[in-house]
Amino acid sequence: MPKITIVPDKTHTPIAPFSPGTLADGVVYVSGTLPFDRNNDVVHVGDAGAQTRHVLESIKSVIEAAGGSMEDVTMNHIFITDWANYQAVNSVYAEYFPGDKPARYCVQCGLVKPEALIEIASVAHIGK
């Protein structure tokens, strides 16, 4: 099965050479997603919970554009800039994954824009 590039409506133009998502053989790979608006400006500066919600809504739009749902997410790769934001991130994250939880990891690191507090990349299995 060939790969299909997934670009939902209202998606910002990536700041590097990548697409928001790729569908291949029933698996959706969602690129690292930052809390950007359509102009690639960081939204909700200083609010890790609001940035997390924005990122997860963006991920949701990619997965839905590919024909899946957040229930299909099997893995999340989470990057945060400060462990002090871990609780705020988890509070919002739990709203998006209320049932069976996907596998995940979380690391602290620097991100491409200093105002961004979180980045998440996801994998979802939506079937064939």
mmCIF file of N, CA and C in Angstrom:
data_model
loop_
_atom_site.group_PDB
_atom_site.id
_atom_site.type_symbol
_atom_site.label_atom_id
_atom_site.label_comp_id
_atom_site.label_asym_id
_atom_site.label_seq_id
_atom_site.Cartn_x
_atom_site.Cartn_y
_atom_site.Cartn_z
ATOM 1 N N MET A 1 0.845 -1.182 0.000
ATOM 2 C CA MET A 1 0.000 0.000 0.000
ATOM 3 C C MET A 1 0.891 1.246 0.000
ATOM 4 N N PRO A 2 0.644 2.168 -0.908
ATOM 5 C CA PRO A 2 1.455 3.384 -0.925
ATOM 6 C C PRO A 2 1.126 4.280 0.267
ATOM 7 N N LYS A 3 2.063 5.113 0.607
ATOM 8 C CA LYS A 3 1.806 6.048 1.698
ATOM 9 C C LYS A 3 0.994 7.227 1.177
ATOM 10 N N ILE A 4 0.186 7.789 2.068
ATOM 11 C CA ILE A 4 -0.659 8.932 1.743
ATOM 12 C C ILE A 4 -0.329 10.042 2.725
ATOM 13 N N THR A 5 -0.064 11.221 2.216
ATOM 14 C CA THR A 5 0.204 12.373 3.062
ATOM 15 C C THR A 5 -1.112 12.910 3.599
ATOM 16 N N ILE A 6 -1.160 13.193 4.890
ATOM 17 C CA ILE A 6 -2.375 13.697 5.539
ATOM 18 C C ILE A 6 -2.144 15.152 5.938
ATOM 19 N N VAL A 7 -2.962 16.048 5.370
ATOM 20 C CA VAL A 7 -2.901 17.475 5.696
ATOM 21 C C VAL A 7 -4.334 17.949 5.927
ATOM 22 N N PRO A 8 -4.762 18.031 7.198
ATOM 23 C CA PRO A 8 -6.128 18.470 7.473
ATOM 24 C C PRO A 8 -6.349 19.934 7.080
ATOM 25 N N ASP A 9 -7.610 20.287 6.836
ATOM 26 C CA ASP A 9 -7.956 21.688 6.607
ATOM 27 C C ASP A 9 -7.499 22.516 7.799
ATOM 28 N N LYS A 10 -7.146 23.745 7.545
ATOM 29 C CA LYS A 10 -6.756 24.709 8.577
ATOM 30 C C LYS A 10 -5.452 24.357 9.276
ATOM 31 N N THR A 11 -4.650 23.493 8.665
ATOM 32 C CA THR A 11 -3.356 23.144 9.242
ATOM 33 C C THR A 11 -2.351 24.238 8.890
ATOM 34 N N HIS A 12 -1.490 24.580 9.835
ATOM 35 C CA HIS A 12 -0.434 25.550 9.541
ATOM 36 C C HIS A 12 0.580 24.929 8.589
ATOM 37 N N THR A 13 1.270 25.769 7.862
ATOM 38 C CA THR A 13 2.325 25.285 6.980
ATOM 39 C C THR A 13 3.517 24.881 7.837
ATOM 40 N N PRO A 14 3.985 23.664 7.714
ATOM 41 C CA PRO A 14 5.131 23.234 8.530
ATOM 42 C C PRO A 14 6.339 24.154 8.349
ATOM 43 N N ILE A 15 7.093 24.334 9.427
ATOM 44 C CA ILE A 15 8.267 25.200 9.377
ATOM 45 C C ILE A 15 9.516 24.451 8.925
ATOM 46 N N ALA A 16 9.362 23.199 8.604
ATOM 47 C CA ALA A 16 10.466 22.366 8.130
ATOM 48 C C ALA A 16 9.908 21.413 7.062
ATOM 49 N N PRO A 17 10.746 20.653 6.379
ATOM 50 C CA PRO A 17 10.251 19.768 5.320
ATOM 51 C C PRO A 17 9.625 18.481 5.858
ATOM 52 N N PHE A 18 8.358 18.566 6.258
ATOM 53 C CA PHE A 18 7.594 17.407 6.721
ATOM 54 C C PHE A 18 6.119 17.658 6.501
ATOM 55 N N SER A 19 5.320 16.609 6.616
ATOM 56 C CA SER A 19 3.867 16.744 6.535
ATOM 57 C C SER A 19 3.285 16.465 7.921
ATOM 58 N N PRO A 20 2.077 16.964 8.198
ATOM 59 C CA PRO A 20 1.467 16.725 9.504
ATOM 60 C C PRO A 20 1.272 15.244 9.810
ATOM 61 N N GLY A 21 0.974 14.458 8.795
ATOM 62 C CA GLY A 21 0.772 13.034 9.018
ATOM 63 C C GLY A 21 0.984 12.231 7.756
ATOM 64 N N THR A 22 1.201 10.944 7.952
ATOM 65 C CA THR A 22 1.348 10.002 6.850
ATOM 66 C C THR A 22 0.558 8.744 7.200
ATOM 67 N N LEU A 23 -0.200 8.255 6.245
ATOM 68 C CA LEU A 23 -0.945 7.002 6.402
ATOM 69 C C LEU A 23 -0.285 5.954 5.523
ATOM 70 N N ALA A 24 0.067 4.829 6.119
ATOM 71 C CA ALA A 24 0.658 3.725 5.370
ATOM 72 C C ALA A 24 0.217 2.413 5.998
ATOM 73 N N ASP A 25 -0.397 1.554 5.194
ATOM 74 C CA ASP A 25 -0.798 0.220 5.634
ATOM 75 C C ASP A 25 -1.643 0.254 6.906
ATOM 76 N N GLY A 26 -2.572 1.213 6.985
ATOM 77 C CA GLY A 26 -3.492 1.286 8.120
ATOM 78 C C GLY A 26 -2.919 1.936 9.367
ATOM 79 N N VAL A 27 -1.726 2.501 9.262
ATOM 80 C CA VAL A 27 -1.097 3.164 10.403
ATOM 81 C C VAL A 27 -0.916 4.641 10.078
ATOM 82 N N VAL A 28 -1.341 5.495 11.005
ATOM 83 C CA VAL A 28 -1.160 6.936 10.854
ATOM 84 C C VAL A 28 0.010 7.360 11.731
ATOM 85 N N TYR A 29 0.976 8.015 11.107
ATOM 86 C CA TYR A 29 2.120 8.566 11.817
ATOM 87 C C TYR A 29 1.937 10.076 11.837
ATOM 88 N N VAL A 30 1.785 10.637 13.042
ATOM 89 C CA VAL A 30 1.572 12.075 13.178
ATOM 90 C C VAL A 30 2.896 12.713 13.590
ATOM 91 N N SER A 31 3.333 13.677 12.811
ATOM 92 C CA SER A 31 4.589 14.370 13.092
ATOM 93 C C SER A 31 4.548 15.045 14.453
ATOM 94 N N GLY A 32 5.722 15.364 14.970
ATOM 95 C CA GLY A 32 5.795 16.138 16.199
ATOM 96 C C GLY A 32 4.952 17.396 16.042
ATOM 97 N N THR A 33 4.015 17.586 16.951
ATOM 98 C CA THR A 33 3.037 18.665 16.847
ATOM 99 C C THR A 33 3.253 19.656 17.973
ATOM 100 N N LEU A 34 3.428 20.898 17.596
ATOM 101 C CA LEU A 34 3.667 21.983 18.538
ATOM 102 C C LEU A 34 2.427 22.869 18.645
ATOM 103 N N PRO A 35 2.338 23.694 19.671
ATOM 104 C CA PRO A 35 1.162 24.567 19.838
ATOM 105 C C PRO A 35 1.256 25.818 18.960
ATOM 106 N N PHE A 36 1.149 25.617 17.634
ATOM 107 C CA PHE A 36 1.257 26.703 16.673
ATOM 108 C C PHE A 36 -0.101 27.080 16.106
ATOM 109 N N ASP A 37 -0.265 28.370 15.784
ATOM 110 C CA ASP A 37 -1.433 28.804 15.028
ATOM 111 C C ASP A 37 -1.094 28.710 13.540
ATOM 112 N N ARG A 38 -1.985 29.202 12.684
ATOM 113 C CA ARG A 38 -1.775 29.095 11.232
ATOM 114 C C ARG A 38 -0.547 29.867 10.749
ATOM 115 N N ASN A 39 -0.073 30.817 11.547
ATOM 116 C CA ASN A 39 1.104 31.605 11.176
ATOM 117 C C ASN A 39 2.384 31.062 11.821
ATOM 118 N N ASN A 40 2.297 29.896 12.426
ATOM 119 C CA ASN A 40 3.419 29.264 13.133
ATOM 120 C C ASN A 40 3.875 30.059 14.356
ATOM 121 N N ASP A 41 2.951 30.827 14.924
ATOM 122 C CA ASP A 41 3.217 31.500 16.192
ATOM 123 C C ASP A 41 2.724 30.598 17.318
ATOM 124 N N VAL A 42 3.421 30.596 18.440
ATOM 125 C CA VAL A 42 3.032 29.779 19.590
ATOM 126 C C VAL A 42 1.782 30.382 20.232
ATOM 127 N N VAL A 43 0.803 29.506 20.515
ATOM 128 C CA VAL A 43 -0.431 29.946 21.181
ATOM 129 C C VAL A 43 -0.358 29.628 22.673
ATOM 130 N N HIS A 44 -1.158 30.324 23.458
ATOM 131 C CA HIS A 44 -1.285 30.073 24.900
ATOM 132 C C HIS A 44 0.084 30.100 25.605
ATOM 133 N N VAL A 45 0.850 31.131 25.312
ATOM 134 C CA VAL A 45 2.191 31.256 25.880
ATOM 135 C C VAL A 45 2.109 31.215 27.410
ATOM 136 N N GLY A 46 2.927 30.344 28.011
ATOM 137 C CA GLY A 46 2.995 30.211 29.459
ATOM 138 C C GLY A 46 1.977 29.273 30.077
ATOM 139 N N ASP A 47 1.069 28.691 29.287
ATOM 140 C CA ASP A 47 0.003 27.826 29.803
ATOM 141 C C ASP A 47 0.157 26.416 29.224
ATOM 142 N N ALA A 48 0.824 25.542 29.969
ATOM 143 C CA ALA A 48 1.106 24.185 29.485
ATOM 144 C C ALA A 48 -0.165 23.384 29.222
ATOM 145 N N GLY A 49 -1.184 23.565 30.048
ATOM 146 C CA GLY A 49 -2.433 22.836 29.840
ATOM 147 C C GLY A 49 -3.116 23.248 28.547
ATOM 148 N N ALA A 50 -3.204 24.541 28.303
ATOM 149 C CA ALA A 50 -3.843 25.031 27.077
ATOM 150 C C ALA A 50 -3.027 24.640 25.845
ATOM 151 N N GLN A 51 -1.698 24.675 25.957
ATOM 152 C CA GLN A 51 -0.869 24.237 24.840
ATOM 153 C C GLN A 51 -1.058 22.750 24.570
ATOM 154 N N THR A 52 -1.174 21.955 25.614
ATOM 155 C CA THR A 52 -1.405 20.515 25.451
ATOM 156 C C THR A 52 -2.722 20.266 24.736
ATOM 157 N N ARG A 53 -3.766 20.975 25.137
ATOM 158 C CA ARG A 53 -5.083 20.822 24.479
ATOM 159 C C ARG A 53 -4.974 21.190 22.996
ATOM 160 N N HIS A 54 -4.294 22.282 22.700
ATOM 161 C CA HIS A 54 -4.133 22.714 21.309
ATOM 162 C C HIS A 54 -3.397 21.642 20.493
ATOM 163 N N VAL A 55 -2.326 21.105 21.044
ATOM 164 C CA VAL A 55 -1.546 20.065 20.368
ATOM 165 C C VAL A 55 -2.398 18.820 20.136
ATOM 166 N N LEU A 56 -3.129 18.371 21.152
ATOM 167 C CA LEU A 56 -3.941 17.160 21.007
ATOM 168 C C LEU A 56 -5.095 17.370 20.029
ATOM 169 N N GLU A 57 -5.656 18.559 19.979
ATOM 170 C CA GLU A 57 -6.695 18.845 18.978
ATOM 171 C C GLU A 57 -6.100 18.801 17.568
ATOM 172 N N SER A 58 -4.888 19.287 17.413
ATOM 173 C CA SER A 58 -4.217 19.231 16.110
ATOM 174 C C SER A 58 -3.947 17.788 15.708
ATOM 175 N N ILE A 59 -3.480 16.978 16.657
ATOM 176 C CA ILE A 59 -3.242 15.552 16.393
ATOM 177 C C ILE A 59 -4.553 14.866 16.030
ATOM 178 N N LYS A 60 -5.588 15.174 16.764
ATOM 179 C CA LYS A 60 -6.914 14.605 16.497
ATOM 180 C C LYS A 60 -7.355 14.924 15.064
ATOM 181 N N SER A 61 -7.103 16.147 14.592
ATOM 182 C CA SER A 61 -7.528 16.516 13.243
ATOM 183 C C SER A 61 -6.776 15.711 12.182
ATOM 184 N N VAL A 62 -5.511 15.400 12.424
ATOM 185 C CA VAL A 62 -4.745 14.585 11.478
ATOM 186 C C VAL A 62 -5.290 13.161 11.454
ATOM 187 N N ILE A 63 -5.509 12.598 12.627
ATOM 188 C CA ILE A 63 -6.000 11.217 12.708
ATOM 189 C C ILE A 63 -7.399 11.107 12.102
ATOM 190 N N GLU A 64 -8.262 12.062 12.382
ATOM 191 C CA GLU A 64 -9.613 12.034 11.810
ATOM 192 C C GLU A 64 -9.577 12.223 10.293
ATOM 193 N N ALA A 65 -8.686 13.075 9.792
ATOM 194 C CA ALA A 65 -8.559 13.262 8.344
ATOM 195 C C ALA A 65 -8.120 11.968 7.656
ATOM 196 N N ALA A 66 -7.418 11.115 8.396
ATOM 197 C CA ALA A 66 -6.980 9.822 7.863
ATOM 198 C C ALA A 66 -8.052 8.742 8.018
ATOM 199 N N GLY A 67 -9.155 9.065 8.707
ATOM 200 C CA GLY A 67 -10.237 8.107 8.887
ATOM 201 C C GLY A 67 -10.270 7.423 10.229
ATOM 202 N N GLY A 68 -9.484 7.893 11.184
ATOM 203 C CA GLY A 68 -9.438 7.273 12.504
ATOM 204 C C GLY A 68 -9.980 8.174 13.588
ATOM 205 N N SER A 69 -9.723 7.768 14.836
ATOM 206 C CA SER A 69 -10.141 8.546 16.005
ATOM 207 C C SER A 69 -9.036 8.453 17.056
ATOM 208 N N MET A 70 -9.152 9.253 18.082
ATOM 209 C CA MET A 70 -8.161 9.219 19.161
ATOM 210 C C MET A 70 -8.126 7.859 19.850
ATOM 211 N N GLU A 71 -9.192 7.095 19.768
ATOM 212 C CA GLU A 71 -9.209 5.747 20.346
ATOM 213 C C GLU A 71 -8.253 4.808 19.620
ATOM 214 N N ASP A 72 -7.851 5.190 18.407
ATOM 215 C CA ASP A 72 -6.934 4.370 17.614
ATOM 216 C C ASP A 72 -5.463 4.640 17.936
ATOM 217 N N VAL A 73 -5.193 5.646 18.757
ATOM 218 C CA VAL A 73 -3.804 5.992 19.080
ATOM 219 C C VAL A 73 -3.181 4.875 19.915
ATOM 220 N N THR A 74 -2.025 4.406 19.475
ATOM 221 C CA THR A 74 -1.333 3.326 20.183
ATOM 222 C C THR A 74 -0.054 3.789 20.866
ATOM 223 N N MET A 75 0.490 4.946 20.429
ATOM 224 C CA MET A 75 1.747 5.425 21.001
ATOM 225 C C MET A 75 1.822 6.938 20.906
ATOM 226 N N ASN A 76 2.275 7.570 21.992
ATOM 227 C CA ASN A 76 2.534 9.008 22.011
ATOM 228 C C ASN A 76 3.952 9.253 22.489
ATOM 229 N N HIS A 77 4.618 10.149 21.802
ATOM 230 C CA HIS A 77 5.974 10.577 22.156
ATOM 231 C C HIS A 77 5.823 12.018 22.640
ATOM 232 N N ILE A 78 6.053 12.262 23.923
ATOM 233 C CA ILE A 78 5.804 13.576 24.515
ATOM 234 C C ILE A 78 7.123 14.230 24.895
ATOM 235 N N PHE A 79 7.244 15.483 24.513
ATOM 236 C CA PHE A 79 8.436 16.276 24.824
ATOM 237 C C PHE A 79 7.970 17.535 25.557
ATOM 238 N N ILE A 80 8.506 17.767 26.753
ATOM 239 C CA ILE A 80 8.164 18.968 27.512
ATOM 240 C C ILE A 80 9.456 19.707 27.866
ATOM 241 N N THR A 81 9.328 21.006 28.066
ATOM 242 C CA THR A 81 10.513 21.815 28.344
ATOM 243 C C THR A 81 10.828 21.902 29.830
ATOM 244 N N ASP A 82 9.860 21.545 30.689
ATOM 245 C CA ASP A 82 10.056 21.696 32.132
ATOM 246 C C ASP A 82 9.173 20.686 32.869
ATOM 247 N N TRP A 83 9.786 19.905 33.754
ATOM 248 C CA TRP A 83 9.013 18.930 34.532
ATOM 249 C C TRP A 83 7.946 19.602 35.390
ATOM 250 N N ALA A 84 8.080 20.880 35.667
ATOM 251 C CA ALA A 84 7.061 21.603 36.445
ATOM 252 C C ALA A 84 5.714 21.606 35.718
ATOM 253 N N ASN A 85 5.713 21.367 34.415
ATOM 254 C CA ASN A 85 4.470 21.352 33.626
ATOM 255 C C ASN A 85 3.876 19.953 33.478
ATOM 256 N N TYR A 86 4.515 18.960 34.035
ATOM 257 C CA TYR A 86 4.102 17.562 33.853
ATOM 258 C C TYR A 86 2.657 17.325 34.313
ATOM 259 N N GLN A 87 2.276 17.851 35.464
ATOM 260 C CA GLN A 87 0.920 17.647 35.981
ATOM 261 C C GLN A 87 -0.127 18.293 35.074
ATOM 262 N N ALA A 88 0.136 19.512 34.621
ATOM 263 C CA ALA A 88 -0.813 20.194 33.732
ATOM 264 C C ALA A 88 -0.983 19.429 32.426
ATOM 265 N N VAL A 89 0.125 18.925 31.898
ATOM 266 C CA VAL A 89 0.079 18.127 30.670
ATOM 267 C C VAL A 89 -0.751 16.869 30.903
ATOM 268 N N ASN A 90 -0.493 16.145 31.978
ATOM 269 C CA ASN A 90 -1.215 14.906 32.256
ATOM 270 C C ASN A 90 -2.697 15.131 32.489
ATOM 271 N N SER A 91 -3.061 16.235 33.117
ATOM 272 C CA SER A 91 -4.485 16.519 33.375
ATOM 273 C C SER A 91 -5.257 16.626 32.068
ATOM 274 N N VAL A 92 -4.714 17.367 31.118
ATOM 275 C CA VAL A 92 -5.390 17.519 29.825
ATOM 276 C C VAL A 92 -5.287 16.223 29.024
ATOM 277 N N TYR A 93 -4.123 15.611 29.018
ATOM 278 C CA TYR A 93 -3.887 14.364 28.284
ATOM 279 C C TYR A 93 -4.927 13.308 28.674
ATOM 280 N N ALA A 94 -5.215 13.197 29.966
ATOM 281 C CA ALA A 94 -6.172 12.189 30.453
ATOM 282 C C ALA A 94 -7.568 12.389 29.866
ATOM 283 N N GLU A 95 -7.941 13.609 29.546
ATOM 284 C CA GLU A 95 -9.251 13.884 28.935
ATOM 285 C C GLU A 95 -9.349 13.277 27.533
ATOM 286 N N TYR A 96 -8.245 13.220 26.823
ATOM 287 C CA TYR A 96 -8.241 12.713 25.450
ATOM 288 C C TYR A 96 -8.107 11.196 25.383
ATOM 289 N N PHE A 97 -7.677 10.584 26.476
ATOM 290 C CA PHE A 97 -7.498 9.130 26.520
ATOM 291 C C PHE A 97 -8.142 8.583 27.793
ATOM 292 N N PRO A 98 -9.496 8.640 27.866
ATOM 293 C CA PRO A 98 -10.172 8.243 29.104
ATOM 294 C C PRO A 98 -10.249 6.732 29.318
ATOM 295 N N GLY A 99 -10.215 5.964 28.266
ATOM 296 C CA GLY A 99 -10.331 4.506 28.388
ATOM 297 C C GLY A 99 -8.965 3.866 28.442
ATOM 298 N N ASP A 100 -8.770 2.865 27.577
ATOM 299 C CA ASP A 100 -7.463 2.222 27.485
ATOM 300 C C ASP A 100 -6.442 3.258 27.030
ATOM 301 N N LYS A 101 -5.358 3.331 27.741
ATOM 302 C CA LYS A 101 -4.330 4.335 27.465
ATOM 303 C C LYS A 101 -3.326 3.813 26.436
ATOM 304 N N PRO A 102 -2.903 4.693 25.519
ATOM 305 C CA PRO A 102 -1.840 4.285 24.605
ATOM 306 C C PRO A 102 -0.503 4.234 25.343
ATOM 307 N N ALA A 103 0.437 3.505 24.778
ATOM 308 C CA ALA A 103 1.801 3.544 25.304
ATOM 309 C C ALA A 103 2.341 4.951 25.078
ATOM 310 N N ARG A 104 3.337 5.346 25.874
ATOM 311 C CA ARG A 104 3.912 6.674 25.694
ATOM 312 C C ARG A 104 5.226 6.786 26.434
ATOM 313 N N TYR A 105 5.937 7.812 26.116
ATOM 314 C CA TYR A 105 7.065 8.230 26.937
ATOM 315 C C TYR A 105 7.063 9.747 26.969
ATOM 316 N N CYS A 106 7.767 10.306 27.928
ATOM 317 C CA CYS A 106 7.844 11.749 28.088
ATOM 318 C C CYS A 106 9.276 12.111 28.462
ATOM 319 N N VAL A 107 9.846 13.052 27.715
ATOM 320 C CA VAL A 107 11.192 13.514 28.012
ATOM 321 C C VAL A 107 11.208 15.035 28.102
ATOM 322 N N GLN A 108 12.141 15.539 28.894
ATOM 323 C CA GLN A 108 12.336 16.987 28.987
ATOM 324 C C GLN A 108 13.434 17.384 28.011
ATOM 325 N N CYS A 109 13.169 18.443 27.235
ATOM 326 C CA CYS A 109 14.148 18.889 26.248
ATOM 327 C C CYS A 109 13.815 20.308 25.795
ATOM 328 N N GLY A 110 14.674 20.876 24.992
ATOM 329 C CA GLY A 110 14.383 22.149 24.355
ATOM 330 C C GLY A 110 13.542 21.907 23.114
ATOM 331 N N LEU A 111 12.713 22.875 22.747
ATOM 332 C CA LEU A 111 11.872 22.753 21.557
ATOM 333 C C LEU A 111 12.245 23.850 20.559
ATOM 334 N N VAL A 112 11.715 23.751 19.351
ATOM 335 C CA VAL A 112 12.115 24.623 18.252
ATOM 336 C C VAL A 112 11.823 26.108 18.515
ATOM 337 N N LYS A 113 10.805 26.418 19.292
ATOM 338 C CA LYS A 113 10.524 27.801 19.690
ATOM 339 C C LYS A 113 10.465 27.846 21.212
ATOM 340 N N PRO A 114 11.148 28.782 21.840
ATOM 341 C CA PRO A 114 11.228 28.799 23.304
ATOM 342 C C PRO A 114 9.888 28.976 24.022
ATOM 343 N N GLU A 115 8.893 29.564 23.364
ATOM 344 C CA GLU A 115 7.582 29.745 24.002
ATOM 345 C C GLU A 115 6.767 28.453 24.033
ATOM 346 N N ALA A 116 7.155 27.489 23.212
ATOM 347 C CA ALA A 116 6.452 26.198 23.176
ATOM 348 C C ALA A 116 6.878 25.382 24.394
ATOM 349 N N LEU A 117 5.903 24.871 25.119
ATOM 350 C CA LEU A 117 6.163 24.097 26.332
ATOM 351 C C LEU A 117 6.022 22.598 26.104
ATOM 352 N N ILE A 118 5.400 22.199 24.973
ATOM 353 C CA ILE A 118 5.122 20.782 24.718
ATOM 354 C C ILE A 118 5.117 20.497 23.222
ATOM 355 N N GLU A 119 5.518 19.280 22.898
ATOM 356 C CA GLU A 119 5.407 18.740 21.541
ATOM 357 C C GLU A 119 5.018 17.274 21.696
ATOM 358 N N ILE A 120 4.102 16.805 20.853
ATOM 359 C CA ILE A 120 3.678 15.406 20.892
ATOM 360 C C ILE A 120 3.678 14.856 19.473
ATOM 361 N N ALA A 121 4.216 13.650 19.299
ATOM 362 C CA ALA A 121 4.115 12.890 18.050
ATOM 363 C C ALA A 121 3.324 11.627 18.386
ATOM 364 N N SER A 122 2.500 11.175 17.453
ATOM 365 C CA SER A 122 1.614 10.036 17.736
ATOM 366 C C SER A 122 1.638 9.005 16.623
ATOM 367 N N VAL A 123 1.237 7.790 17.001
ATOM 368 C CA VAL A 123 1.028 6.702 16.051
ATOM 369 C C VAL A 123 -0.369 6.149 16.341
ATOM 370 N N ALA A 124 -1.158 5.969 15.276
ATOM 371 C CA ALA A 124 -2.508 5.405 15.426
ATOM 372 C C ALA A 124 -2.708 4.302 14.405
ATOM 373 N N HIS A 125 -3.291 3.196 14.835
ATOM 374 C CA HIS A 125 -3.608 2.081 13.947
ATOM 375 C C HIS A 125 -5.094 2.138 13.643
ATOM 376 N N ILE A 126 -5.418 2.460 12.395
ATOM 377 C CA ILE A 126 -6.828 2.633 12.023
ATOM 378 C C ILE A 126 -7.334 1.470 11.173
ATOM 379 N N GLY A 127 -6.513 0.489 10.940
ATOM 380 C CA GLY A 127 -6.937 -0.664 10.136
ATOM 381 C C GLY A 127 -6.652 -0.429 8.668
ATOM 382 N N LYS A 128 -7.100 -1.347 7.866
ATOM 383 C CA LYS A 128 -6.832 -1.246 6.411
ATOM 384 C C LYS A 128 -8.063 -0.847 5.659
#
